[in-house]
mmCIF file of C-alpha atoms in Angstrom:
data_model
loop_
_atom_site.group_PDB
_atom_site.id
_atom_site.type_symbol
_atom_site.label_atom_id
_atom_site.label_comp_id
_atom_site.label_asym_id
_atom_site.label_seq_id
_atom_site.Cartn_x
_atom_site.Cartn_y
_atom_site.Cartn_z
ATOM 1 C CA MET A 827 -7.945 -26.401 -38.378
ATOM 2 C CA LYS A 828 -11.660 -26.315 -37.571
ATOM 3 C CA ASN A 829 -11.181 -28.682 -34.645
ATOM 4 C CA SER A 830 -8.585 -26.343 -33.121
ATOM 5 C CA ILE A 831 -11.049 -23.451 -33.406
ATOM 6 C CA PHE A 832 -13.620 -25.424 -31.419
ATOM 7 C CA ILE A 833 -11.037 -26.403 -28.819
ATOM 8 C CA ASP A 834 -9.906 -22.788 -28.419
ATOM 9 C CA GLU A 835 -13.476 -21.575 -28.168
ATOM 10 C CA PHE A 836 -14.523 -24.132 -25.545
ATOM 11 C CA SER A 837 -11.375 -23.377 -23.563
ATOM 12 C CA ARG A 838 -12.084 -19.647 -23.618
ATOM 13 C CA ARG A 839 -15.734 -20.021 -22.653
ATOM 14 C CA MET A 840 -14.848 -22.296 -19.754
ATOM 15 C CA LYS A 841 -12.513 -19.792 -18.161
ATOM 16 C CA ASN A 842 -13.938 -16.395 -19.133
ATOM 17 C CA ASP A 843 -16.886 -14.506 -17.706
ATOM 18 C CA ASP A 844 -19.331 -12.309 -19.572
ATOM 19 C CA ASN A 845 -17.385 -9.211 -18.543
ATOM 20 C CA ALA A 846 -14.501 -10.342 -20.761
ATOM 21 C CA TYR A 847 -16.751 -10.245 -23.844
ATOM 22 C CA ARG A 848 -18.122 -6.883 -22.725
ATOM 23 C CA MET A 849 -14.567 -5.521 -22.550
ATOM 24 C CA VAL A 850 -13.647 -6.984 -25.930
ATOM 25 C CA GLY A 851 -16.746 -5.455 -27.507
ATOM 26 C CA ALA A 852 -16.099 -2.070 -25.902
ATOM 27 C CA GLU A 853 -12.473 -2.137 -27.060
ATOM 28 C CA LEU A 854 -13.492 -2.978 -30.641
ATOM 29 C CA ARG A 855 -16.002 -0.121 -30.640
ATOM 30 C CA ARG A 856 -13.484 2.335 -29.145
ATOM 31 C CA LEU A 857 -10.869 1.490 -31.765
ATOM 32 C CA ARG A 858 -13.388 1.649 -34.606
ATOM 33 C CA ILE A 859 -14.592 5.104 -33.558
ATOM 34 C CA ASN A 860 -11.038 6.370 -32.994
ATOM 35 C CA GLN A 861 -10.167 5.245 -36.522
ATOM 36 C CA SER A 862 -13.330 6.890 -37.935
ATOM 37 C CA GLN A 863 -14.514 3.562 -39.364
ATOM 38 C CA THR A 864 -18.160 2.550 -39.687
ATOM 39 C CA LEU A 865 -19.836 -0.689 -38.686
ATOM 40 C CA SER A 866 -20.328 -1.574 -42.330
ATOM 41 C CA THR A 867 -16.654 -1.169 -43.325
ATOM 42 C CA ILE A 868 -15.477 -3.405 -40.481
ATOM 43 C CA SER A 869 -18.208 -6.069 -40.890
ATOM 44 C CA SER A 870 -17.798 -6.278 -44.684
ATOM 45 C CA ASN A 871 -17.074 -9.873 -45.795
ATOM 46 C CA ILE A 872 -17.072 -11.034 -42.155
ATOM 47 C CA CYS A 873 -20.571 -10.689 -40.714
ATOM 48 C CA SER A 874 -23.639 -8.497 -40.857
ATOM 49 C CA VAL A 875 -23.681 -4.955 -39.484
ATOM 50 C CA SER A 876 -26.222 -5.945 -36.829
ATOM 51 C CA TYR A 877 -24.070 -8.904 -35.753
ATOM 52 C CA LEU A 878 -21.001 -6.659 -35.304
ATOM 53 C CA CYS A 879 -23.147 -4.213 -33.369
ATOM 54 C CA LYS A 880 -24.189 -7.051 -31.047
ATOM 55 C CA ILE A 881 -20.539 -8.044 -30.597
ATOM 56 C CA GLU A 882 -19.636 -4.485 -29.600
ATOM 57 C CA THR A 883 -22.461 -4.381 -27.055
ATOM 58 C CA ALA A 884 -21.683 -7.893 -25.700
ATOM 59 C CA LYS A 885 -25.018 -9.317 -26.873
ATOM 60 C CA MET A 886 -23.135 -11.839 -28.989
ATOM 61 C CA LYS A 887 -19.986 -13.843 -28.237
ATOM 62 C CA PRO A 888 -17.926 -14.084 -31.435
ATOM 63 C CA ASN A 889 -15.918 -17.210 -32.224
ATOM 64 C CA ARG A 890 -12.142 -17.076 -32.586
ATOM 65 C CA ALA A 891 -12.067 -17.031 -36.404
ATOM 66 C CA MET A 892 -14.537 -14.158 -36.702
ATOM 67 C CA LEU A 893 -12.845 -12.191 -33.933
ATOM 68 C CA THR A 894 -9.466 -12.577 -35.625
ATOM 69 C CA GLU A 895 -10.813 -11.144 -38.888
ATOM 70 C CA ILE A 896 -12.411 -8.176 -37.141
ATOM 71 C CA CYS A 897 -9.168 -7.478 -35.283
ATOM 72 C CA LYS A 898 -7.195 -7.460 -38.521
ATOM 73 C CA LYS A 899 -9.370 -4.669 -39.898
ATOM 74 C CA LEU A 900 -8.786 -2.634 -36.727
ATOM 75 C CA ASP A 901 -5.024 -3.310 -36.650
ATOM 76 C CA LEU A 902 -5.502 -4.958 -33.275
ATOM 77 C CA SER A 903 -3.112 -7.835 -32.680
ATOM 78 C CA VAL A 904 -4.493 -11.203 -31.651
ATOM 79 C CA PRO A 905 -2.254 -11.296 -28.527
ATOM 80 C CA LYS A 906 -3.824 -8.011 -27.410
ATOM 81 C CA ILE A 907 -7.357 -9.351 -27.784
ATOM 82 C CA ASP A 908 -6.313 -12.540 -25.982
ATOM 83 C CA LEU A 909 -5.000 -10.363 -23.170
ATOM 84 C CA LEU A 910 -8.441 -8.772 -22.822
ATOM 85 C CA PHE A 911 -9.918 -12.238 -22.333
ATOM 86 C CA ASN A 912 -7.259 -12.958 -19.718
ATOM 87 C CA LEU A 913 -7.426 -9.668 -17.797
ATOM 88 C CA LYS A 914 -9.305 -11.139 -14.851
ATOM 89 C CA ASN A 915 -6.633 -13.794 -14.316
ATOM 90 C CA LEU A 916 -3.917 -11.180 -14.778
ATOM 91 C CA LEU A 917 -5.594 -8.946 -12.200
ATOM 92 C CA MET A 918 -5.640 -11.770 -9.642
ATOM 93 C CA ASP A 919 -1.980 -12.482 -10.400
ATOM 94 C CA CYS A 920 -1.165 -8.802 -9.816
ATOM 95 C CA VAL A 921 -2.780 -8.924 -6.365
ATOM 96 C CA GLU A 922 -0.620 -11.937 -5.516
ATOM 97 C CA LYS A 923 2.555 -10.327 -6.894
ATOM 98 C CA PHE A 924 1.840 -7.116 -4.968
ATOM 99 C CA TYR A 925 1.692 -9.146 -1.782
ATOM 100 C CA ARG A 926 4.987 -10.815 -2.750
ATOM 101 C CA ASN A 927 6.485 -7.426 -3.713
ATOM 102 C CA ASN A 928 7.269 -8.626 -7.248
ATOM 103 C CA ILE A 929 7.655 -5.238 -8.948
ATOM 104 C CA THR A 930 9.067 -6.800 -12.120
ATOM 105 C CA PHE A 931 5.861 -8.731 -12.769
ATOM 106 C CA LEU A 932 3.685 -5.702 -11.971
ATOM 107 C CA SER A 933 5.716 -3.500 -14.330
ATOM 108 C CA ARG A 934 5.284 -6.018 -17.127
ATOM 109 C CA ALA A 935 1.550 -6.302 -16.520
ATOM 110 C CA TYR A 936 1.252 -2.503 -16.486
ATOM 111 C CA GLU A 937 3.039 -2.224 -19.852
ATOM 112 C CA GLU A 938 0.879 -4.960 -21.379
ATOM 113 C CA CYS A 939 -2.319 -3.160 -20.364
ATOM 114 C CA LYS A 940 -1.301 0.231 -21.714
ATOM 115 C CA GLY A 941 -3.793 1.570 -24.212
ATOM 116 C CA PHE A 942 -6.793 -0.309 -22.830
ATOM 117 C CA GLU A 943 -9.747 1.620 -21.409
ATOM 118 C CA ASN A 944 -11.594 -0.714 -19.035
ATOM 119 C CA TYR A 945 -11.869 -1.115 -15.285
ATOM 120 C CA ARG A 946 -9.698 -4.248 -15.087
ATOM 121 C CA SER A 947 -6.775 -2.604 -16.830
ATOM 122 C CA LYS A 948 -7.287 0.416 -14.567
ATOM 123 C CA LEU A 949 -7.217 -1.807 -11.476
ATOM 124 C CA ILE A 950 -3.922 -3.284 -12.686
ATOM 125 C CA GLN A 951 -2.586 0.254 -13.214
ATOM 126 C CA LEU A 952 -3.726 1.197 -9.699
ATOM 127 C CA ILE A 953 -1.875 -1.757 -8.162
ATOM 128 C CA PHE A 954 1.281 -0.856 -10.101
ATOM 129 C CA TYR A 955 1.131 2.830 -9.135
ATOM 130 C CA ILE A 956 0.687 2.001 -5.455
ATOM 131 C CA ALA A 957 3.467 -0.617 -5.533
ATOM 132 C CA THR A 958 5.841 1.984 -7.018
ATOM 133 C CA PHE A 959 4.544 4.881 -4.861
ATOM 134 C CA ARG A 960 3.265 6.902 -7.821
ATOM 135 C CA LEU A 961 0.495 8.144 -5.583
ATOM 136 C CA ASP A 962 -0.712 11.138 -7.605
ATOM 137 C CA GLU A 963 -1.338 8.867 -10.585
ATOM 138 C CA ALA A 964 -2.977 6.306 -8.288
ATOM 139 C CA SER A 965 -5.380 9.013 -7.048
ATOM 140 C CA LEU A 966 -6.425 9.828 -10.609
ATOM 141 C CA ILE A 967 -7.111 6.156 -11.351
ATOM 142 C CA VAL A 968 -9.157 5.876 -8.132
ATOM 143 C CA ASN A 969 -11.319 8.806 -9.259
ATOM 144 C CA ASP A 970 -11.951 7.080 -12.598
ATOM 145 C CA LEU A 971 -12.776 3.748 -10.974
ATOM 146 C CA PHE A 972 -15.294 5.260 -8.566
ATOM 147 C CA LYS A 973 -17.407 6.183 -11.590
ATOM 148 C CA ILE A 974 -17.676 2.594 -12.839
ATOM 149 C CA THR A 975 -17.951 0.429 -9.713
ATOM 150 C CA SER A 976 -21.377 -0.842 -10.836
ATOM 151 C CA VAL A 977 -19.829 -3.019 -13.573
ATOM 152 C CA MET A 978 -17.320 -4.723 -11.246
ATOM 153 C CA SER A 979 -17.905 -8.153 -9.761
ATOM 154 C CA SER A 980 -17.948 -8.391 -5.943
ATOM 155 C CA GLU A 981 -14.429 -9.830 -5.976
ATOM 156 C CA GLU A 982 -13.124 -7.004 -8.143
ATOM 157 C CA LEU A 983 -14.903 -4.402 -6.000
ATOM 158 C CA ILE A 984 -13.107 -5.793 -2.943
ATOM 159 C CA ILE A 985 -9.767 -5.484 -4.764
ATOM 160 C CA PHE A 986 -10.569 -1.862 -5.598
ATOM 161 C CA MET A 987 -11.581 -1.075 -2.022
ATOM 162 C CA VAL A 988 -8.428 -2.708 -0.615
ATOM 163 C CA PHE A 989 -6.031 -0.799 -2.865
ATOM 164 C CA HIS A 990 -7.947 2.428 -2.425
ATOM 165 C CA SER A 991 -7.517 1.822 1.324
ATOM 166 C CA ILE A 992 -3.769 1.317 0.910
ATOM 167 C CA LEU A 993 -3.614 4.691 -0.840
ATOM 168 C CA SER A 994 -5.603 6.216 2.054
ATOM 169 C CA PHE A 995 -3.154 4.620 4.505
ATOM 170 C CA TYR A 996 -0.290 6.441 2.773
ATOM 171 C CA GLU A 997 -2.344 9.624 3.150
ATOM 172 C CA GLU A 998 -2.584 8.941 6.933
ATOM 173 C CA LYS A 999 -6.366 8.423 6.885
ATOM 174 C CA TYR A 1000 -6.119 5.532 9.322
ATOM 175 C CA HIS A 1001 -9.669 5.589 10.689
ATOM 176 C CA GLU A 1002 -11.127 5.725 7.192
ATOM 177 C CA VAL A 1003 -8.965 2.748 6.167
ATOM 178 C CA LEU A 1004 -10.129 0.698 9.146
ATOM 179 C CA ASP A 1005 -13.783 1.533 8.467
ATOM 180 C CA ASN A 1006 -13.477 0.370 4.858
ATOM 181 C CA LEU A 1007 -11.427 -2.756 5.497
ATOM 182 C CA THR A 1008 -13.456 -3.883 8.499
ATOM 183 C CA MET A 1009 -16.483 -3.821 6.219
ATOM 184 C CA THR A 1010 -14.581 -5.702 3.500
ATOM 185 C CA ARG A 1011 -13.123 -8.505 5.603
ATOM 186 C CA PRO A 1012 -16.276 -10.713 5.796
ATOM 187 C CA TYR A 1013 -16.422 -10.783 1.983
ATOM 188 C CA SER A 1014 -12.763 -11.708 1.462
ATOM 189 C CA GLU A 1015 -12.716 -15.177 3.029
ATOM 190 C CA THR A 1016 -12.419 -16.870 -0.363
ATOM 191 C CA GLY A 1017 -9.290 -14.924 -1.330
ATOM 192 C CA GLU A 1018 -6.427 -15.761 0.999
ATOM 193 C CA THR A 1019 -4.025 -13.202 -0.454
ATOM 194 C CA ILE A 1020 -6.540 -10.357 -0.246
ATOM 195 C CA LYS A 1021 -7.378 -11.439 3.293
ATOM 196 C CA LYS A 1022 -3.713 -11.234 4.331
ATOM 197 C CA ILE A 1023 -3.275 -7.823 2.696
ATOM 198 C CA ILE A 1024 -6.359 -6.563 4.571
ATOM 199 C CA TYR A 1025 -5.034 -7.877 7.893
ATOM 200 C CA LEU A 1026 -1.584 -6.365 7.311
ATOM 201 C CA ILE A 1027 -2.983 -2.925 6.483
ATOM 202 C CA CYS A 1028 -5.345 -3.055 9.478
ATOM 203 C CA LEU A 1029 -2.449 -4.059 11.721
ATOM 204 C CA GLN A 1030 -0.374 -1.125 10.530
ATOM 205 C CA CYS A 1031 -3.290 1.258 11.081
ATOM 206 C CA TYR A 1032 -3.738 -0.041 14.622
ATOM 207 C CA LEU A 1033 -0.036 0.455 15.192
ATOM 208 C CA LYS A 1034 -0.153 4.034 13.901
ATOM 209 C CA LEU A 1035 -3.151 4.746 16.137
ATOM 210 C CA ASN A 1036 -1.601 2.900 19.083
ATOM 211 C CA ASN A 1037 -4.730 0.748 19.296
ATOM 212 C CA PRO A 1038 -4.477 -2.417 21.470
ATOM 213 C CA ARG A 1039 -6.132 -4.401 18.686
ATOM 214 C CA ALA A 1040 -2.687 -4.401 17.100
ATOM 215 C CA LEU A 1041 -1.623 -7.155 19.504
ATOM 216 C CA ILE A 1042 -4.729 -9.286 18.953
ATOM 217 C CA LEU A 1043 -4.487 -9.025 15.172
ATOM 218 C CA SER A 1044 -0.727 -9.640 15.127
ATOM 219 C CA GLU A 1045 -1.152 -12.902 17.055
ATOM 220 C CA GLN A 1046 -3.850 -14.063 14.652
ATOM 221 C CA LEU A 1047 -1.823 -13.060 11.608
ATOM 222 C CA ILE A 1048 1.385 -14.699 12.837
ATOM 223 C CA LYS A 1049 -0.459 -17.997 13.283
ATOM 224 C CA GLU A 1050 -1.951 -17.848 9.781
ATOM 225 C CA LEU A 1051 1.391 -16.933 8.218
ATOM 226 C CA LEU A 1052 3.201 -19.751 9.995
ATOM 227 C CA ASP A 1053 0.504 -22.224 8.928
ATOM 228 C CA SER A 1054 1.113 -21.189 5.314
ATOM 229 C CA THR A 1055 4.936 -21.337 5.839
ATOM 230 C CA GLU A 1056 5.368 -17.591 5.194
ATOM 231 C CA PHE A 1057 8.099 -17.290 7.789
ATOM 232 C CA GLU A 1058 9.592 -13.986 6.590
ATOM 233 C CA MET A 1059 6.230 -12.213 6.633
ATOM 234 C CA ALA A 1060 5.517 -13.665 10.088
ATOM 235 C CA ASP A 1061 8.830 -12.201 11.227
ATOM 236 C CA TYR A 1062 7.755 -8.764 9.991
ATOM 237 C CA VAL A 1063 4.495 -9.004 11.962
ATOM 238 C CA ARG A 1064 6.436 -10.009 15.096
ATOM 239 C CA TYR A 1065 8.626 -6.964 14.580
ATOM 240 C CA LEU A 1066 5.559 -4.692 14.379
ATOM 241 C CA SER A 1067 4.142 -6.193 17.558
ATOM 242 C CA CYS A 1068 7.484 -5.456 19.272
ATOM 243 C CA ILE A 1069 7.187 -1.819 18.174
ATOM 244 C CA PHE A 1070 3.706 -1.614 19.698
ATOM 245 C CA MET A 1071 4.873 -3.193 22.962
ATOM 246 C CA MET A 1072 7.781 -0.762 23.295
ATOM 247 C CA ASN A 1073 5.566 2.236 22.606
ATOM 248 C CA ASN A 1074 3.322 1.091 25.453
ATOM 249 C CA SER A 1075 6.082 0.300 27.964
ATOM 250 C CA MET A 1076 5.525 -3.459 27.627
ATOM 251 C CA ILE A 1077 9.277 -3.967 27.722
ATOM 252 C CA ASN A 1078 9.286 -7.516 29.090
ATOM 253 C CA ASP A 1079 6.750 -8.595 26.461
ATOM 254 C CA ALA A 1080 8.853 -6.958 23.751
ATOM 255 C CA ARG A 1081 11.954 -8.791 24.938
ATOM 256 C CA GLN A 1082 10.039 -12.067 24.944
ATOM 257 C CA GLN A 1083 8.790 -11.465 21.389
ATOM 258 C CA MET A 1084 12.339 -10.577 20.300
ATOM 259 C CA LYS A 1085 13.415 -14.160 20.964
ATOM 260 C CA ASN A 1086 11.269 -15.263 18.021
ATOM 261 C CA LEU A 1087 12.722 -12.761 15.526
ATOM 262 C CA GLN A 1088 14.775 -14.505 12.854
ATOM 263 C CA LYS A 1089 15.737 -11.646 10.561
ATOM 264 C CA LYS A 1090 18.769 -9.801 11.888
ATOM 265 C CA VAL A 1091 17.636 -6.351 10.749
ATOM 266 C CA TYR A 1092 14.433 -6.662 12.813
ATOM 267 C CA LEU A 1093 16.269 -7.959 15.867
ATOM 268 C CA ARG A 1094 18.971 -5.267 15.767
ATOM 269 C CA THR A 1095 16.365 -2.528 15.248
ATOM 270 C CA ILE A 1096 14.356 -3.591 18.296
ATOM 271 C CA GLU A 1097 17.537 -3.885 20.355
ATOM 272 C CA PHE A 1098 18.525 -0.367 19.307
ATOM 273 C CA TYR A 1099 15.117 1.071 20.224
ATOM 274 C CA LEU A 1100 15.180 -0.670 23.602
ATOM 275 C CA ASP A 1101 18.710 0.549 24.338
ATOM 276 C CA LEU A 1102 17.662 4.059 23.310
ATOM 277 C CA LYS A 1103 14.523 3.911 25.457
ATOM 278 C CA GLU A 1104 16.473 2.672 28.492
ATOM 279 C CA ASN A 1105 19.353 5.104 27.919
ATOM 280 C CA ASN A 1106 21.689 2.159 27.577
ATOM 281 C CA LEU A 1107 23.241 2.575 24.113
ATOM 282 C CA LYS A 1108 26.313 0.473 23.486
ATOM 283 C CA ALA A 1109 29.572 2.372 23.026
ATOM 284 C CA LYS A 1110 30.608 0.150 20.114
ATOM 285 C CA THR A 1111 28.435 1.605 17.407
ATOM 286 C CA HIS A 1112 29.229 -1.185 14.938
ATOM 287 C CA TYR A 1113 26.819 -3.325 16.970
ATOM 288 C CA TYR A 1114 23.976 -1.374 15.335
ATOM 289 C CA THR A 1115 25.076 -1.908 11.738
ATOM 290 C CA GLU A 1116 21.866 -3.575 10.521
ATOM 291 C CA LEU A 1117 18.868 -1.329 11.180
ATOM 292 C CA ARG A 1118 15.572 -0.471 9.519
ATOM 293 C CA PRO A 1119 15.630 2.937 7.706
ATOM 294 C CA PHE A 1120 14.013 5.040 10.434
ATOM 295 C CA ALA A 1121 16.129 3.405 13.157
ATOM 296 C CA ARG A 1122 19.222 4.131 11.037
ATOM 297 C CA LEU A 1123 18.138 7.774 10.798
ATOM 298 C CA ILE A 1124 17.771 8.036 14.579
ATOM 299 C CA PHE A 1125 21.120 6.259 14.981
ATOM 300 C CA ILE A 1126 22.808 8.881 12.770
ATOM 301 C CA TYR A 1127 21.177 11.644 14.826
ATOM 302 C CA VAL A 1128 22.443 10.131 18.093
ATOM 303 C CA PHE A 1129 25.978 9.119 17.073
ATOM 304 C CA ASP A 1130 26.833 11.315 14.098
ATOM 305 C CA LYS A 1131 24.625 14.396 14.403
ATOM 306 C CA ILE A 1132 26.855 16.511 12.168
ATOM 307 C CA ASN A 1133 25.970 14.296 9.191
ATOM 308 C CA TYR A 1134 22.275 13.869 10.017
ATOM 309 C CA ASN A 1135 20.963 16.466 7.544
ATOM 310 C CA LYS A 1136 23.067 15.046 4.730
ATOM 311 C CA TYR A 1137 21.843 11.517 5.433
ATOM 312 C CA PHE A 1138 18.226 12.643 5.732
ATOM 313 C CA GLU A 1139 18.357 14.449 2.378
ATOM 314 C CA SER A 1140 19.857 11.388 0.666
ATOM 315 C CA LEU A 1141 17.223 9.006 2.046
ATOM 316 C CA ASP A 1142 14.784 7.419 -0.385
ATOM 317 C CA LYS A 1143 11.598 9.326 0.440
ATOM 318 C CA ARG A 1144 9.465 6.303 -0.455
ATOM 319 C CA ARG A 1145 10.614 4.819 2.846
ATOM 320 C CA PHE A 1146 8.553 7.512 4.559
ATOM 321 C CA TYR A 1147 5.522 5.290 3.868
ATOM 322 C CA ASP A 1148 6.958 2.421 5.927
ATOM 323 C CA CYS A 1149 4.750 1.685 8.917
ATOM 324 C CA ASP A 1150 7.625 2.181 11.363
ATOM 325 C CA PHE A 1151 8.933 5.393 9.789
ATOM 326 C CA SER A 1152 7.942 8.802 11.171
ATOM 327 C CA PRO A 1153 8.606 11.579 8.633
ATOM 328 C CA SER A 1154 7.399 14.189 11.156
ATOM 329 C CA ILE A 1155 10.059 13.180 13.657
ATOM 330 C CA ALA A 1156 12.685 12.946 10.915
ATOM 331 C CA GLN A 1157 11.874 16.454 9.684
ATOM 332 C CA TYR A 1158 11.751 17.807 13.229
ATOM 333 C CA LEU A 1159 15.269 16.560 13.967
ATOM 334 C CA THR A 1160 16.691 18.709 11.154
ATOM 335 C CA LEU A 1161 15.783 21.929 13.008
ATOM 336 C CA LYS A 1162 18.671 23.967 14.392
ATOM 337 C CA ASP A 1163 17.489 25.516 17.651
ATOM 338 C CA GLU A 1164 14.701 25.245 20.189
ATOM 339 C CA ILE A 1165 12.792 28.305 18.965
ATOM 340 C CA GLU A 1166 12.492 26.582 15.573
ATOM 341 C CA CYS A 1167 11.524 23.369 17.336
ATOM 342 C CA TYR A 1168 8.811 25.200 19.244
ATOM 343 C CA ASN A 1169 7.387 26.820 16.093
ATOM 344 C CA GLU A 1170 7.389 23.480 14.265
ATOM 345 C CA ILE A 1171 5.591 21.732 17.128
ATOM 346 C CA SER A 1172 2.994 24.424 17.821
ATOM 347 C CA ASP A 1173 2.266 25.486 14.220
ATOM 348 C CA VAL A 1174 2.701 22.256 12.256
ATOM 349 C CA ILE A 1175 2.965 19.122 14.338
ATOM 350 C CA ILE A 1176 0.170 19.688 16.860
ATOM 351 C CA PRO A 1177 -2.420 20.549 14.162
ATOM 352 C CA ASN A 1178 -1.256 17.531 12.165
ATOM 353 C CA LEU A 1179 -1.559 15.241 15.172
ATOM 354 C CA ALA A 1180 -5.054 16.545 15.760
ATOM 355 C CA ILE A 1181 -5.985 15.243 12.307
ATOM 356 C CA THR A 1182 -4.065 11.961 12.200
ATOM 357 C CA ASN A 1183 -4.422 10.979 15.865
ATOM 358 C CA ASN A 1184 -1.038 9.234 15.618
ATOM 359 C CA ALA A 1185 -0.412 8.310 19.236
ATOM 360 C CA ILE A 1186 3.169 7.176 18.637
ATOM 361 C CA GLU A 1187 4.248 10.570 17.315
ATOM 362 C CA ALA A 1188 2.179 12.326 19.976
ATOM 363 C CA GLN A 1189 4.110 10.530 22.692
ATOM 364 C CA PHE A 1190 7.428 11.486 21.140
ATOM 365 C CA PHE A 1191 6.496 15.135 20.885
ATOM 366 C CA LEU A 1192 5.061 15.215 24.396
ATOM 367 C CA ILE A 1193 8.538 14.289 25.638
ATOM 368 C CA GLU A 1194 10.087 16.947 23.405
ATOM 369 C CA LEU A 1195 7.590 19.550 24.591
ATOM 370 C CA SER A 1196 8.452 18.745 28.183
ATOM 371 C CA ARG A 1197 12.160 19.143 27.453
ATOM 372 C CA ILE A 1198 11.795 22.434 25.582
ATOM 373 C CA CYS A 1199 9.251 23.790 28.062
ATOM 374 C CA SER A 1200 11.777 23.499 30.872
ATOM 375 C CA ASN A 1201 14.080 25.834 28.906
ATOM 376 C CA LEU A 1202 11.453 28.122 27.390
ATOM 377 C CA GLY A 1203 8.883 28.274 30.183
ATOM 378 C CA LYS A 1204 8.552 32.040 29.869
ATOM 379 C CA TYR A 1205 6.849 31.629 26.473
ATOM 380 C CA LYS A 1206 3.131 31.581 27.263
ATOM 381 C CA ASN A 1207 2.106 30.373 23.818
ATOM 382 C CA PHE A 1208 4.451 27.457 24.170
ATOM 383 C CA ASN A 1209 2.889 26.456 27.467
ATOM 384 C CA ARG A 1210 -0.557 26.661 25.884
ATOM 385 C CA ALA A 1211 0.597 24.348 23.094
ATOM 386 C CA PHE A 1212 1.942 21.953 25.704
ATOM 387 C CA GLU A 1213 -1.341 21.984 27.636
ATOM 388 C CA ARG A 1214 -3.393 21.524 24.469
ATOM 389 C CA LEU A 1215 -1.457 18.420 23.436
ATOM 390 C CA THR A 1216 -1.602 17.012 26.952
ATOM 391 C CA LYS A 1217 -5.346 17.572 27.218
ATOM 392 C CA ASN A 1218 -6.261 16.215 23.791
ATOM 393 C CA LYS A 1219 -4.027 13.185 23.652
ATOM 394 C CA PHE A 1220 -3.368 12.011 27.185
ATOM 395 C CA ARG A 1221 -6.529 12.334 29.242
#
């Protein structure tokens, strides 16, 4: 029995950092105060009051037997206290599972950490909220974590910055995301998963901003993903590079990149966009059966306009956060007449574009403005809106 205690203790001390004992001590103190128990009642027949006080403040590292007895008095299960010791490993696993889109694992980790009040459990909650698009709750966790960054290790601070940046990406703060992640990248070389997440988010920001760095980063990322045999993720990056090429009239380059696409949904989506861009849509609509969500929405608008509103309303709104989805365009296409279109562009879309600097959407609406302007040229305010967009975005 005693030998097993020593084995357990050596094993724990080999794999745990001091922060684990700090979290255990803080959790013991929190529970004791919540239960209105004193140091003396908990330490009775186990250790001295001063020793328990040192455990709570992480000045002492209790052995397994003593910790088990203290937990019993606080009605804290041994598996729960073991989880506190393992939170760092669990956090790293959550980063990996986020990258792999394993929501089941993240949900389980989130449930296991419920009730804890420490920064590691909060980081796990943040990852879960972002993975499930519970963005309001993620924002609250971010506010809490900003208050306690000083206790995080450098590795954990990078994780916080990366997931805070993902939240900012969903809020269309692309320049802010790039500033943060560009600063983070030199410190993330030891964590391959974090490094790939950083590169993917940067790539998507560059795509949203129509920045040529999207092509440079996509080539680098594709090589790294192929080297690590992540063929499906490499296919996604190729697809994004095709989107950038099409948006910048690099049609031949896009067609060349298409030859490397393996996943049918990516290939069909690019083919649809190219056919749409070249005004060469195929009459047999069943050819476009496998499309990404935004491409499917545009397809419905082109071929089945009468059902567009119904389809748009039924769409899972979480897809709006996809890098290749434009909720502004989707919302715009629901408008009934050109006066409404004009009001939406001049009062909502142009001010929004001025904030987000989303060049892809700006290009789309420049075309729309040109089309509407030819019909509504007598509206002076409309022409001013047209000139303002042209001047600000296409010098």
